[in-house]
């Protein structure tokens, strides 16, 4: 039997095993409580459309490009419409309220483009109903200048 600092070597082995066990349990708890299906690490093409809401909005691609990762936020909700081919229209997504324009982010050929409202001061909320945001593109290559938006009442 080997003695280190007045203790048997088997006592040190037991202490090391306890430490490893505590670290392992702590690691599993961390993973269990910090990794969930509601994690924001989902792919940008994952469609997450709310079906409820007073204002129903769909997206129409009025360009010759395919869009992917279409995210729309009206301040009255957010929907990820996924991908849409040129000249096609998505399903309706529900919002609690919306305005004639909104935050829109999407990708064209892997490059991100954004419509970024500064504020909605002076804007009236849309009446409950169905609408289409017609999203087009212009010749700009700038992230915040390429997309156009037009509201269509359905």
mmCIF file of C-alpha atoms in Angstrom:
data_model
loop_
_atom_site.group_PDB
_atom_site.id
_atom_site.type_symbol
_atom_site.label_atom_id
_atom_site.label_comp_id
_atom_site.label_asym_id
_atom_site.label_seq_id
_atom_site.Cartn_x
_atom_site.Cartn_y
_atom_site.Cartn_z
ATOM 1 C CA UNK A 1 0.000 0.000 0.000
ATOM 2 C CA UNK A 2 1.348 3.414 -0.978
ATOM 3 C CA UNK A 3 0.749 6.409 1.264
ATOM 4 C CA UNK A 4 0.826 9.987 -0.036
ATOM 5 C CA UNK A 5 0.582 12.830 2.468
ATOM 6 C CA UNK A 6 -0.782 10.428 5.051
ATOM 7 C CA UNK A 7 -3.548 9.040 2.804
ATOM 8 C CA UNK A 8 -3.804 5.790 0.916
ATOM 9 C CA UNK A 9 -3.381 6.032 -2.870
ATOM 10 C CA UNK A 10 -6.826 4.422 -3.307
ATOM 11 C CA UNK A 11 -8.349 7.472 -1.553
ATOM 12 C CA UNK A 12 -6.857 9.748 -4.239
ATOM 13 C CA UNK A 13 -8.243 7.518 -6.995
ATOM 14 C CA UNK A 14 -11.703 7.731 -5.419
ATOM 15 C CA UNK A 15 -11.406 11.547 -5.209
ATOM 16 C CA UNK A 16 -10.462 11.757 -8.905
ATOM 17 C CA UNK A 17 -13.427 9.525 -9.840
ATOM 18 C CA UNK A 18 -15.795 11.766 -7.850
ATOM 19 C CA UNK A 19 -14.451 14.877 -9.565
ATOM 20 C CA UNK A 20 -14.896 13.285 -13.004
ATOM 21 C CA UNK A 21 -18.438 12.228 -12.083
ATOM 22 C CA UNK A 22 -19.360 15.756 -10.926
ATOM 23 C CA UNK A 23 -17.909 17.310 -14.104
ATOM 24 C CA UNK A 24 -19.781 14.803 -16.285
ATOM 25 C CA UNK A 25 -23.117 15.403 -14.530
ATOM 26 C CA UNK A 26 -22.636 19.184 -14.715
ATOM 27 C CA UNK A 27 -21.859 18.931 -18.435
ATOM 28 C CA UNK A 28 -24.999 16.899 -19.131
ATOM 29 C CA UNK A 29 -27.123 19.370 -17.154
ATOM 30 C CA UNK A 30 -25.653 22.243 -19.143
ATOM 31 C CA UNK A 31 -26.464 20.532 -22.434
ATOM 32 C CA UNK A 32 -29.934 19.534 -21.262
ATOM 33 C CA UNK A 33 -30.995 23.017 -20.188
ATOM 34 C CA UNK A 34 -29.231 25.047 -22.888
ATOM 35 C CA UNK A 35 -30.011 23.018 -25.987
ATOM 36 C CA UNK A 36 -33.645 22.932 -27.011
ATOM 37 C CA UNK A 37 -35.707 22.784 -30.180
ATOM 38 C CA UNK A 38 -36.589 26.483 -29.752
ATOM 39 C CA UNK A 39 -32.935 27.369 -30.309
ATOM 40 C CA UNK A 40 -32.325 30.194 -32.800
ATOM 41 C CA UNK A 41 -29.612 28.184 -34.521
ATOM 42 C CA UNK A 42 -32.081 26.821 -37.081
ATOM 43 C CA UNK A 43 -31.273 27.243 -40.733
ATOM 44 C CA UNK A 44 -32.487 30.405 -42.375
ATOM 45 C CA UNK A 45 -34.589 28.375 -44.826
ATOM 46 C CA UNK A 46 -36.663 26.761 -42.089
ATOM 47 C CA UNK A 47 -40.258 27.890 -42.614
ATOM 48 C CA UNK A 48 -41.875 29.158 -39.421
ATOM 49 C CA UNK A 49 -45.156 30.834 -40.288
ATOM 50 C CA UNK A 50 -47.721 31.803 -37.662
ATOM 51 C CA UNK A 51 -51.221 31.070 -38.861
ATOM 52 C CA UNK A 52 -53.002 33.245 -36.297
ATOM 53 C CA UNK A 53 -53.149 37.014 -36.299
ATOM 54 C CA UNK A 54 -55.515 39.778 -37.303
ATOM 55 C CA UNK A 55 -53.317 40.721 -40.250
ATOM 56 C CA UNK A 56 -52.402 37.992 -42.750
ATOM 57 C CA UNK A 57 -49.468 38.765 -45.038
ATOM 58 C CA UNK A 58 -47.904 36.752 -47.821
ATOM 59 C CA UNK A 59 -44.774 37.523 -49.834
ATOM 60 C CA UNK A 60 -44.700 37.856 -53.606
ATOM 61 C CA UNK A 61 -41.344 37.684 -55.346
ATOM 62 C CA UNK A 62 -41.578 40.241 -58.157
ATOM 63 C CA UNK A 63 -38.000 39.710 -59.318
ATOM 64 C CA UNK A 64 -36.199 37.298 -61.611
ATOM 65 C CA UNK A 65 -34.114 36.009 -58.656
ATOM 66 C CA UNK A 66 -34.880 33.211 -56.200
ATOM 67 C CA UNK A 67 -35.125 34.341 -52.565
ATOM 68 C CA UNK A 68 -34.147 32.263 -49.540
ATOM 69 C CA UNK A 69 -34.275 32.805 -45.786
ATOM 70 C CA UNK A 70 -37.115 35.318 -46.049
ATOM 71 C CA UNK A 71 -37.671 36.882 -42.628
ATOM 72 C CA UNK A 72 -40.414 39.478 -42.085
ATOM 73 C CA UNK A 73 -40.946 41.440 -38.860
ATOM 74 C CA UNK A 74 -43.793 43.970 -38.677
ATOM 75 C CA UNK A 75 -43.316 44.800 -34.968
ATOM 76 C CA UNK A 76 -46.577 42.893 -34.583
ATOM 77 C CA UNK A 77 -44.893 39.540 -35.092
ATOM 78 C CA UNK A 78 -42.263 37.728 -37.093
ATOM 79 C CA UNK A 79 -42.459 35.023 -39.741
ATOM 80 C CA UNK A 80 -39.793 33.081 -41.609
ATOM 81 C CA UNK A 81 -41.212 32.308 -45.029
ATOM 82 C CA UNK A 82 -38.285 30.154 -46.156
ATOM 83 C CA UNK A 83 -37.522 30.183 -49.892
ATOM 84 C CA UNK A 84 -39.516 31.364 -52.872
ATOM 85 C CA UNK A 85 -38.750 31.151 -56.573
ATOM 86 C CA UNK A 86 -38.871 34.094 -58.935
ATOM 87 C CA UNK A 87 -42.403 35.396 -59.635
ATOM 88 C CA UNK A 88 -43.982 33.094 -56.989
ATOM 89 C CA UNK A 89 -46.027 33.842 -53.848
ATOM 90 C CA UNK A 90 -45.845 32.324 -50.350
ATOM 91 C CA UNK A 91 -48.635 31.245 -48.029
ATOM 92 C CA UNK A 92 -50.094 33.800 -45.636
ATOM 93 C CA UNK A 93 -48.442 34.394 -42.279
ATOM 94 C CA UNK A 94 -50.245 35.886 -39.288
ATOM 95 C CA UNK A 95 -49.279 39.086 -37.475
ATOM 96 C CA UNK A 96 -50.938 40.883 -34.571
ATOM 97 C CA UNK A 97 -50.528 44.121 -36.541
ATOM 98 C CA UNK A 98 -48.506 45.464 -39.451
ATOM 99 C CA UNK A 99 -47.795 48.596 -41.458
ATOM 100 C CA UNK A 100 -47.540 49.229 -45.193
ATOM 101 C CA UNK A 101 -43.865 48.267 -44.967
ATOM 102 C CA UNK A 102 -41.817 46.074 -42.624
ATOM 103 C CA UNK A 103 -38.382 44.772 -41.770
ATOM 104 C CA UNK A 104 -37.502 42.215 -44.447
ATOM 105 C CA UNK A 105 -34.329 40.204 -44.706
ATOM 106 C CA UNK A 106 -33.595 37.643 -47.391
ATOM 107 C CA UNK A 107 -30.811 36.093 -49.414
ATOM 108 C CA UNK A 108 -30.215 36.221 -53.138
ATOM 109 C CA UNK A 109 -27.483 33.844 -54.318
ATOM 110 C CA UNK A 110 -26.222 33.616 -50.722
ATOM 111 C CA UNK A 111 -25.926 37.390 -50.248
ATOM 112 C CA UNK A 112 -28.087 39.027 -47.543
ATOM 113 C CA UNK A 113 -30.287 42.025 -48.399
ATOM 114 C CA UNK A 114 -32.440 43.994 -45.970
ATOM 115 C CA UNK A 115 -35.288 46.473 -45.815
ATOM 116 C CA UNK A 116 -34.690 48.242 -42.486
ATOM 117 C CA UNK A 117 -37.452 50.635 -41.401
ATOM 118 C CA UNK A 118 -36.183 53.469 -39.247
ATOM 119 C CA UNK A 119 -39.491 53.868 -37.451
ATOM 120 C CA UNK A 120 -43.239 53.809 -38.029
ATOM 121 C CA UNK A 121 -43.938 57.377 -36.829
ATOM 122 C CA UNK A 122 -46.950 58.731 -38.687
ATOM 123 C CA UNK A 123 -47.818 55.321 -40.113
ATOM 124 C CA UNK A 124 -51.262 53.829 -39.520
ATOM 125 C CA UNK A 125 -51.591 50.154 -38.651
ATOM 126 C CA UNK A 126 -53.222 48.050 -41.331
ATOM 127 C CA UNK A 127 -56.827 47.038 -40.771
ATOM 128 C CA UNK A 128 -57.362 43.326 -40.082
ATOM 129 C CA UNK A 129 -57.369 41.422 -43.367
ATOM 130 C CA UNK A 130 -55.185 39.839 -46.029
ATOM 131 C CA UNK A 131 -52.296 41.610 -47.712
ATOM 132 C CA UNK A 132 -49.291 40.916 -49.914
ATOM 133 C CA UNK A 133 -45.849 42.450 -49.622
ATOM 134 C CA UNK A 134 -44.518 42.498 -53.189
ATOM 135 C CA UNK A 135 -40.749 42.351 -52.783
ATOM 136 C CA UNK A 136 -38.663 43.351 -55.754
ATOM 137 C CA UNK A 137 -35.065 44.280 -56.476
ATOM 138 C CA UNK A 138 -33.333 47.163 -58.196
ATOM 139 C CA UNK A 139 -29.850 47.516 -59.694
ATOM 140 C CA UNK A 140 -28.169 48.445 -56.396
ATOM 141 C CA UNK A 141 -25.644 46.032 -54.931
ATOM 142 C CA UNK A 142 -25.991 47.573 -51.464
ATOM 143 C CA UNK A 143 -27.399 45.446 -48.644
ATOM 144 C CA UNK A 144 -29.878 48.109 -47.528
ATOM 145 C CA UNK A 145 -30.685 49.557 -50.946
ATOM 146 C CA UNK A 146 -31.424 46.640 -53.264
ATOM 147 C CA UNK A 147 -34.890 45.550 -52.116
ATOM 148 C CA UNK A 148 -38.189 47.297 -52.783
ATOM 149 C CA UNK A 149 -41.516 46.691 -51.049
ATOM 150 C CA UNK A 150 -45.053 47.424 -52.182
ATOM 151 C CA UNK A 151 -48.205 46.691 -50.201
ATOM 152 C CA UNK A 152 -51.107 45.063 -52.034
ATOM 153 C CA UNK A 153 -54.488 44.685 -50.333
ATOM 154 C CA UNK A 154 -55.942 41.269 -51.221
#
